[in-house]
Short mmCIF file of C-alpha atoms in Angstrom, two decimals:
data_model
loop_
_atom_site.label_atom_id
_atom_site.label_comp_id
_atom_site.label_asym_id
_atom_site.label_seq_id
_atom_site.Cartn_x
_atom_site.Cartn_y
_atom_site.Cartn_z
CA MET A 15 17.11 -10.79 -4.94
CA SER A 16 16.41 -8.23 -7.67
CA LEU A 17 14.60 -5.04 -6.74
CA ARG A 18 10.95 -5.31 -7.78
CA LEU A 19 9.17 -2.40 -9.42
CA SER A 20 5.46 -1.77 -8.87
CA THR A 21 3.03 1.04 -9.56
CA VAL A 22 0.03 2.68 -7.92
CA ILE A 23 -2.91 3.66 -10.12
CA LEU A 24 -5.17 6.22 -8.49
CA PRO A 25 -8.89 5.41 -9.02
CA TYR A 26 -9.92 8.69 -10.62
CA LEU A 27 -10.62 7.50 -14.18
CA ARG A 28 -13.93 6.07 -15.32
CA TRP A 29 -13.38 2.38 -16.09
CA HIS A 30 -14.36 2.73 -19.76
CA GLU A 31 -12.48 6.01 -20.22
CA GLY A 32 -8.96 4.96 -19.33
CA GLY A 33 -9.35 2.98 -16.12
CA ARG A 34 -9.26 -0.50 -17.62
CA SER A 35 -6.48 0.32 -20.09
CA ALA A 36 -4.18 1.61 -17.31
CA TRP A 37 -4.35 -1.66 -15.38
CA GLN A 38 -3.88 -3.71 -18.54
CA ARG A 39 -0.93 -1.56 -19.58
CA ALA A 40 0.62 -2.02 -16.12
CA GLU A 41 0.58 -5.77 -16.74
CA GLN A 42 2.06 -5.35 -20.23
CA LEU A 43 4.88 -3.20 -18.84
CA GLY A 44 5.86 -5.97 -16.43
CA PHE A 45 5.16 -4.31 -13.10
CA HIS A 46 5.24 -6.75 -10.20
CA THR A 47 2.14 -5.28 -8.52
CA ALA A 48 -0.34 -2.54 -9.33
CA PHE A 49 -1.82 -0.95 -6.22
CA THR A 50 -4.53 1.63 -5.71
CA TYR A 51 -5.31 3.97 -2.82
CA ASP A 52 -8.15 2.88 -0.54
CA HIS A 53 -9.67 6.25 0.32
CA LEU A 54 -13.11 7.81 0.07
CA SER A 55 -11.35 10.69 -1.61
CA TRP A 56 -7.86 12.15 -1.40
CA ARG A 57 -6.28 15.59 -1.18
CA SER A 58 -6.44 17.57 -4.44
CA PHE A 59 -8.71 14.91 -5.99
CA ARG A 60 -11.47 15.53 -3.43
CA ASP A 61 -13.69 17.57 -5.74
CA GLY A 62 -13.22 15.34 -8.76
CA PRO A 63 -13.97 11.75 -9.78
CA TRP A 64 -12.80 9.08 -7.34
CA PHE A 65 -13.88 5.43 -7.28
CA GLY A 66 -13.86 2.70 -4.63
CA ALA A 67 -10.78 0.52 -4.22
CA VAL A 68 -12.42 -2.90 -3.89
CA PRO A 69 -14.68 -2.62 -6.98
CA THR A 70 -11.74 -1.17 -8.93
CA LEU A 71 -9.48 -4.06 -7.95
CA THR A 72 -12.24 -6.55 -8.76
CA ALA A 73 -12.51 -5.11 -12.26
CA ALA A 74 -8.71 -5.03 -12.58
CA ALA A 75 -8.57 -8.70 -11.58
CA ALA A 76 -10.97 -9.57 -14.39
CA ALA A 77 -9.04 -7.44 -16.89
CA THR A 78 -5.59 -8.92 -16.13
CA GLU A 79 -4.05 -12.36 -15.76
CA ARG A 80 -0.65 -12.23 -14.04
CA LEU A 81 -0.33 -8.82 -12.38
CA ARG A 82 -0.51 -8.78 -8.61
CA LEU A 83 -3.02 -6.28 -7.25
CA GLY A 84 -3.47 -4.52 -3.94
CA THR A 85 -4.35 -1.56 -1.75
CA LEU A 86 -1.80 0.99 -0.63
CA VAL A 87 -3.18 1.40 1.93
CA THR A 88 -6.43 0.37 3.59
CA SER A 89 -7.08 1.82 7.05
CA PRO A 90 -9.60 1.56 9.91
CA ASN A 91 -10.86 5.08 9.15
CA PHE A 92 -13.91 3.71 7.33
CA ARG A 93 -13.32 -0.05 7.33
CA HIS A 94 -14.43 -2.77 9.78
CA PRO A 95 -12.42 -6.02 9.94
CA VAL A 96 -15.48 -8.29 9.56
CA THR A 97 -16.84 -6.73 6.37
CA LEU A 98 -13.35 -6.09 4.97
CA ALA A 99 -12.37 -9.73 5.43
CA LYS A 100 -15.39 -10.88 3.39
CA GLU A 101 -14.51 -8.50 0.58
CA LEU A 102 -10.85 -9.53 0.59
CA ILE A 103 -11.64 -13.26 0.48
CA SER A 104 -13.95 -12.62 -2.46
CA LEU A 105 -11.36 -10.47 -4.20
CA ASP A 106 -8.61 -13.04 -3.65
CA ASP A 107 -10.87 -15.69 -5.16
CA ILE A 108 -11.81 -13.61 -8.21
CA SER A 109 -8.15 -12.74 -8.88
CA GLY A 110 -6.93 -16.30 -8.48
CA GLY A 111 -4.78 -15.42 -5.47
CA ARG A 112 -3.14 -12.20 -6.69
CA ILE A 113 -4.09 -9.79 -3.88
CA THR A 114 -1.84 -8.02 -1.37
CA LEU A 115 -3.44 -5.95 1.38
CA GLY A 116 -1.52 -2.80 2.15
CA ILE A 117 -2.79 -1.65 5.53
CA GLY A 118 -2.05 1.34 7.75
CA ALA A 119 -3.41 3.23 10.75
CA GLY A 120 -4.91 6.03 8.65
CA GLY A 121 -4.54 9.76 8.96
CA THR A 122 -6.55 12.94 9.51
CA GLY A 123 -7.75 13.59 5.96
CA PHE A 124 -11.19 13.28 4.37
CA ASP A 125 -11.54 9.61 5.38
CA ALA A 126 -11.26 10.54 9.04
CA THR A 127 -14.46 12.62 9.08
CA ALA A 128 -16.59 11.42 6.12
CA LEU A 129 -18.68 9.15 8.35
CA GLY A 130 -19.46 12.02 10.68
CA GLN A 131 -16.96 11.25 13.41
CA GLU A 132 -14.32 13.49 14.92
CA PRO A 133 -10.79 12.68 13.73
CA TRP A 134 -9.09 10.21 16.03
CA THR A 135 -5.96 11.27 17.88
CA PRO A 136 -2.68 9.52 17.00
CA ARG A 137 -3.10 7.37 20.12
CA GLU A 138 -6.65 6.42 19.15
CA ARG A 139 -5.51 5.51 15.64
CA ALA A 140 -2.73 3.36 17.06
CA ASP A 141 -5.13 1.68 19.52
CA ARG A 142 -7.60 0.84 16.76
CA PHE A 143 -4.87 -0.34 14.41
CA GLY A 144 -3.55 -2.56 17.18
CA GLU A 145 -6.92 -4.36 17.29
CA PHE A 146 -7.74 -4.15 13.60
CA VAL A 147 -4.72 -6.02 12.23
CA PRO A 148 -4.75 -9.07 14.57
CA LEU A 149 -8.52 -9.45 14.21
CA LEU A 150 -8.33 -9.23 10.43
CA ASP A 151 -5.52 -11.81 10.51
CA ARG A 152 -7.83 -14.21 12.38
CA LEU A 153 -10.80 -13.49 10.14
CA LEU A 154 -8.78 -14.38 7.06
CA THR A 155 -7.37 -17.61 8.50
CA GLU A 156 -10.17 -19.07 10.66
CA ASP A 157 -13.56 -20.37 9.51
CA SER A 158 -15.43 -18.77 12.43
CA VAL A 159 -14.29 -15.92 14.65
CA SER A 160 -15.78 -14.38 17.78
CA TYR A 161 -14.04 -11.44 19.43
CA GLU A 162 -14.93 -8.60 21.77
CA GLY A 163 -12.47 -5.74 21.90
CA ASP A 164 -12.41 -2.10 22.89
CA HIS A 165 -13.07 -0.96 19.32
CA TYR A 166 -14.11 -3.96 17.23
CA SER A 167 -16.28 -7.00 17.74
CA ALA A 168 -17.07 -10.15 15.79
CA HIS A 169 -19.75 -12.69 16.61
CA GLU A 170 -19.35 -16.05 14.93
CA ALA A 171 -18.17 -14.32 11.76
CA ARG A 172 -17.93 -16.97 9.04
CA ASN A 173 -15.28 -16.75 6.33
CA ILE A 174 -15.49 -19.99 4.41
CA PRO A 175 -13.66 -21.01 2.22
CA GLY A 176 -10.94 -18.54 3.20
CA CYS A 177 -8.29 -17.09 0.91
CA VAL A 178 -6.89 -18.74 -2.19
CA GLN A 179 -3.46 -17.76 -0.86
CA ARG A 180 -2.64 -19.76 2.24
CA PRO A 181 -2.79 -19.30 5.12
CA ARG A 182 -4.14 -15.92 3.92
CA LEU A 183 -3.34 -13.15 1.48
CA PRO A 184 -0.22 -11.19 2.43
CA PHE A 185 -0.29 -8.05 4.57
CA ALA A 186 1.95 -5.10 3.73
CA VAL A 187 1.87 -3.09 6.95
CA ALA A 188 2.60 0.65 6.71
CA ALA A 189 4.28 1.85 9.88
CA THR A 190 7.02 4.07 11.26
CA GLY A 191 6.20 4.23 14.99
CA PRO A 192 7.09 1.54 17.51
CA ARG A 193 3.58 0.06 17.84
CA GLY A 194 3.04 -0.11 14.10
CA LEU A 195 6.46 -1.64 13.52
CA ARG A 196 5.65 -4.34 16.05
CA LEU A 197 2.48 -5.12 14.10
CA ALA A 198 4.49 -5.28 10.87
CA ALA A 199 6.99 -7.63 12.48
CA ARG A 200 4.31 -9.95 13.83
CA HIS A 201 1.65 -9.91 11.12
CA GLY A 202 3.24 -8.52 7.97
CA GLN A 203 4.66 -10.28 4.98
CA ALA A 204 5.88 -6.84 3.94
CA TRP A 205 6.48 -3.43 5.50
CA VAL A 206 5.59 -0.14 3.79
CA THR A 207 6.96 3.38 4.27
CA THR A 208 6.84 6.69 2.41
CA GLY A 209 9.87 8.03 4.27
CA ASP A 210 9.88 10.78 6.88
CA PRO A 211 7.07 13.29 6.10
CA LYS A 212 8.83 16.00 8.10
CA LEU A 213 11.55 16.07 5.42
CA TYR A 214 9.25 16.45 2.42
CA GLU A 215 9.21 20.25 2.28
CA THR A 216 12.68 21.25 3.49
CA GLY A 217 14.76 18.09 3.80
CA THR A 218 17.40 16.77 1.43
CA PRO A 219 17.60 13.40 -0.33
CA GLU A 220 20.58 12.56 1.87
CA GLN A 221 18.59 13.28 5.04
CA SER A 222 15.77 11.13 3.67
CA VAL A 223 18.10 8.19 3.13
CA GLN A 224 19.36 8.56 6.70
CA ALA A 225 15.77 8.63 8.02
CA LEU A 226 14.85 5.55 6.01
CA ARG A 227 17.93 3.74 7.30
CA ALA A 228 16.81 4.53 10.85
CA GLN A 229 13.33 3.18 10.08
CA THR A 230 14.72 -0.08 8.69
CA GLU A 231 16.88 -0.47 11.79
CA LYS A 232 13.84 -0.04 14.04
CA LEU A 233 12.00 -2.63 11.97
CA ALA A 234 14.91 -5.01 12.44
CA ASP A 235 14.75 -4.43 16.20
CA ALA A 236 10.99 -5.14 16.24
CA CYS A 237 11.58 -8.38 14.34
CA ALA A 238 14.46 -9.41 16.60
CA ALA A 239 12.27 -8.89 19.66
CA ILE A 240 9.97 -11.70 18.52
CA GLY A 241 12.66 -13.88 16.99
CA ARG A 242 11.80 -13.09 13.38
CA ASP A 243 14.41 -12.73 10.65
CA VAL A 244 13.89 -9.24 9.20
CA THR A 245 15.28 -10.39 5.86
CA ARG A 246 12.17 -12.55 5.47
CA LEU A 247 10.03 -9.41 5.45
CA ASP A 248 9.69 -7.51 2.15
CA LYS A 249 10.34 -3.78 2.43
CA ILE A 250 8.30 -1.48 0.21
CA LEU A 251 9.02 2.20 -0.45
CA LEU A 252 6.08 4.15 -1.87
CA THR A 253 7.90 6.90 -3.75
CA GLY A 254 6.85 10.47 -4.38
CA PHE A 255 6.79 11.57 -0.76
CA THR A 256 10.50 12.02 -0.09
CA PRO A 257 12.41 15.25 -0.83
CA ASP A 258 13.27 13.75 -4.25
CA ARG A 259 9.58 14.10 -5.16
CA GLY A 260 9.16 13.44 -8.90
CA ARG A 261 12.79 13.81 -9.91
CA PRO A 262 13.50 10.06 -10.08
CA LEU A 263 10.95 9.81 -12.90
CA GLU A 264 12.63 12.50 -15.01
CA SER A 265 14.93 9.98 -16.71
CA LEU A 266 15.93 6.34 -16.65
CA ASP A 267 19.34 7.20 -15.23
CA ALA A 268 17.80 9.34 -12.47
CA PHE A 269 15.51 6.50 -11.47
CA VAL A 270 18.24 3.86 -11.50
CA ASP A 271 20.39 6.09 -9.27
CA PHE A 272 17.48 6.65 -6.86
CA ALA A 273 16.55 2.97 -6.81
CA GLY A 274 20.12 1.85 -6.26
CA ARG A 275 20.54 4.09 -3.22
CA HIS A 276 17.39 2.67 -1.66
CA ALA A 277 18.15 -0.93 -2.56
CA GLU A 278 21.31 -0.53 -0.48
CA LEU A 279 19.04 0.16 2.52
CA GLY A 280 17.41 -3.23 2.07
CA PHE A 281 14.29 -2.22 0.16
CA THR A 282 12.93 -5.05 -1.96
CA ASP A 283 10.17 -3.11 -3.74
CA LEU A 284 9.77 0.40 -5.10
CA VAL A 285 6.33 1.72 -6.04
CA ILE A 286 5.98 4.58 -8.51
CA HIS A 287 2.80 6.52 -9.27
CA TRP A 288 1.11 6.10 -12.62
CA PRO A 289 1.44 9.51 -14.34
CA ILE A 290 -1.46 11.91 -13.80
CA PRO A 291 -1.32 15.15 -15.81
CA ASP A 292 -1.60 18.44 -13.95
CA SER A 293 -1.05 16.84 -10.55
CA ASP A 294 1.75 16.12 -8.09
CA PHE A 295 2.19 12.87 -10.02
CA ALA A 296 2.69 14.40 -13.46
CA ALA A 297 5.42 12.63 -15.44
CA ASP A 298 6.44 11.99 -19.01
CA GLU A 299 4.60 8.82 -20.00
CA LYS A 300 7.34 7.70 -22.39
CA VAL A 301 10.01 8.03 -19.69
CA PHE A 302 7.72 6.28 -17.20
CA GLU A 303 7.25 3.34 -19.55
CA ARG A 304 10.96 3.16 -20.30
CA ILE A 305 11.68 3.02 -16.55
CA ALA A 306 9.13 0.22 -16.17
CA MET A 307 10.63 -1.84 -18.99
CA GLU A 308 14.36 -1.18 -18.58
CA ALA A 309 15.11 -0.26 -14.96
CA PRO A 310 14.55 -3.71 -13.37
CA ALA A 311 17.24 -5.28 -15.54
CA GLN A 312 19.72 -2.59 -14.49
CA LEU A 313 18.87 -3.16 -10.82
CA GLY A 314 19.15 -6.96 -10.87
#
């Protein structure tokens, strides 16, 4: 299978001042999927414009026809499975079945405290994620769900008519630890990683490839433990967070080299950030568009 190329468009532009045109251009360029971050705000963008993921994707669904759309990623930090399921079913309907839910355990950033709570420990995040994903799976596949857990509850939650995509829209589960990888193996149609964050500042590209190989091997073990063929699970690398940083977007040749090395690890999808001037995601727009249009053919 050819390596698929997708993009992530951060929701910082007003819809009528560049937001709509970015999503439409992503479709014109032939990206497989255009994702957006599902945060209340994010890092250096905290004090600037930042819009909600679900309304943004709803508008993007109306502005495009073929492009798949999704979050990368949604987390329990400020979401509840019952209300999220209703929004996702609506979004899948509006888009005609073009939605992928990227989902992860969340971190310690702005999302973790915006509702007034103390940040959860890694164990608490894993515990909540371990309830969140299976419950959301049920909510998106069953007409009525009742559940009482340690962290989440549902009482006769109705989700009729369900997703356009059957049995539900696909999950792309972000995980690197053993519990998260087990969730990806059991509930995911795809697995997402950004690499090893410990290598971002001082690691080398070679060390990053080794770390990613180890992650894919652990994913294979998690799949084998439940009798699932790991090759049936898509593997998505969200780029920009490995020691390579933005260098793969400096030229077509640089990107093809980067993509080829990661395709050899079994990755089926690479996601590149839509260029944002004066940010960590700054890139030459002409080079970016050339990569979008020409790289997939070279990676087939």
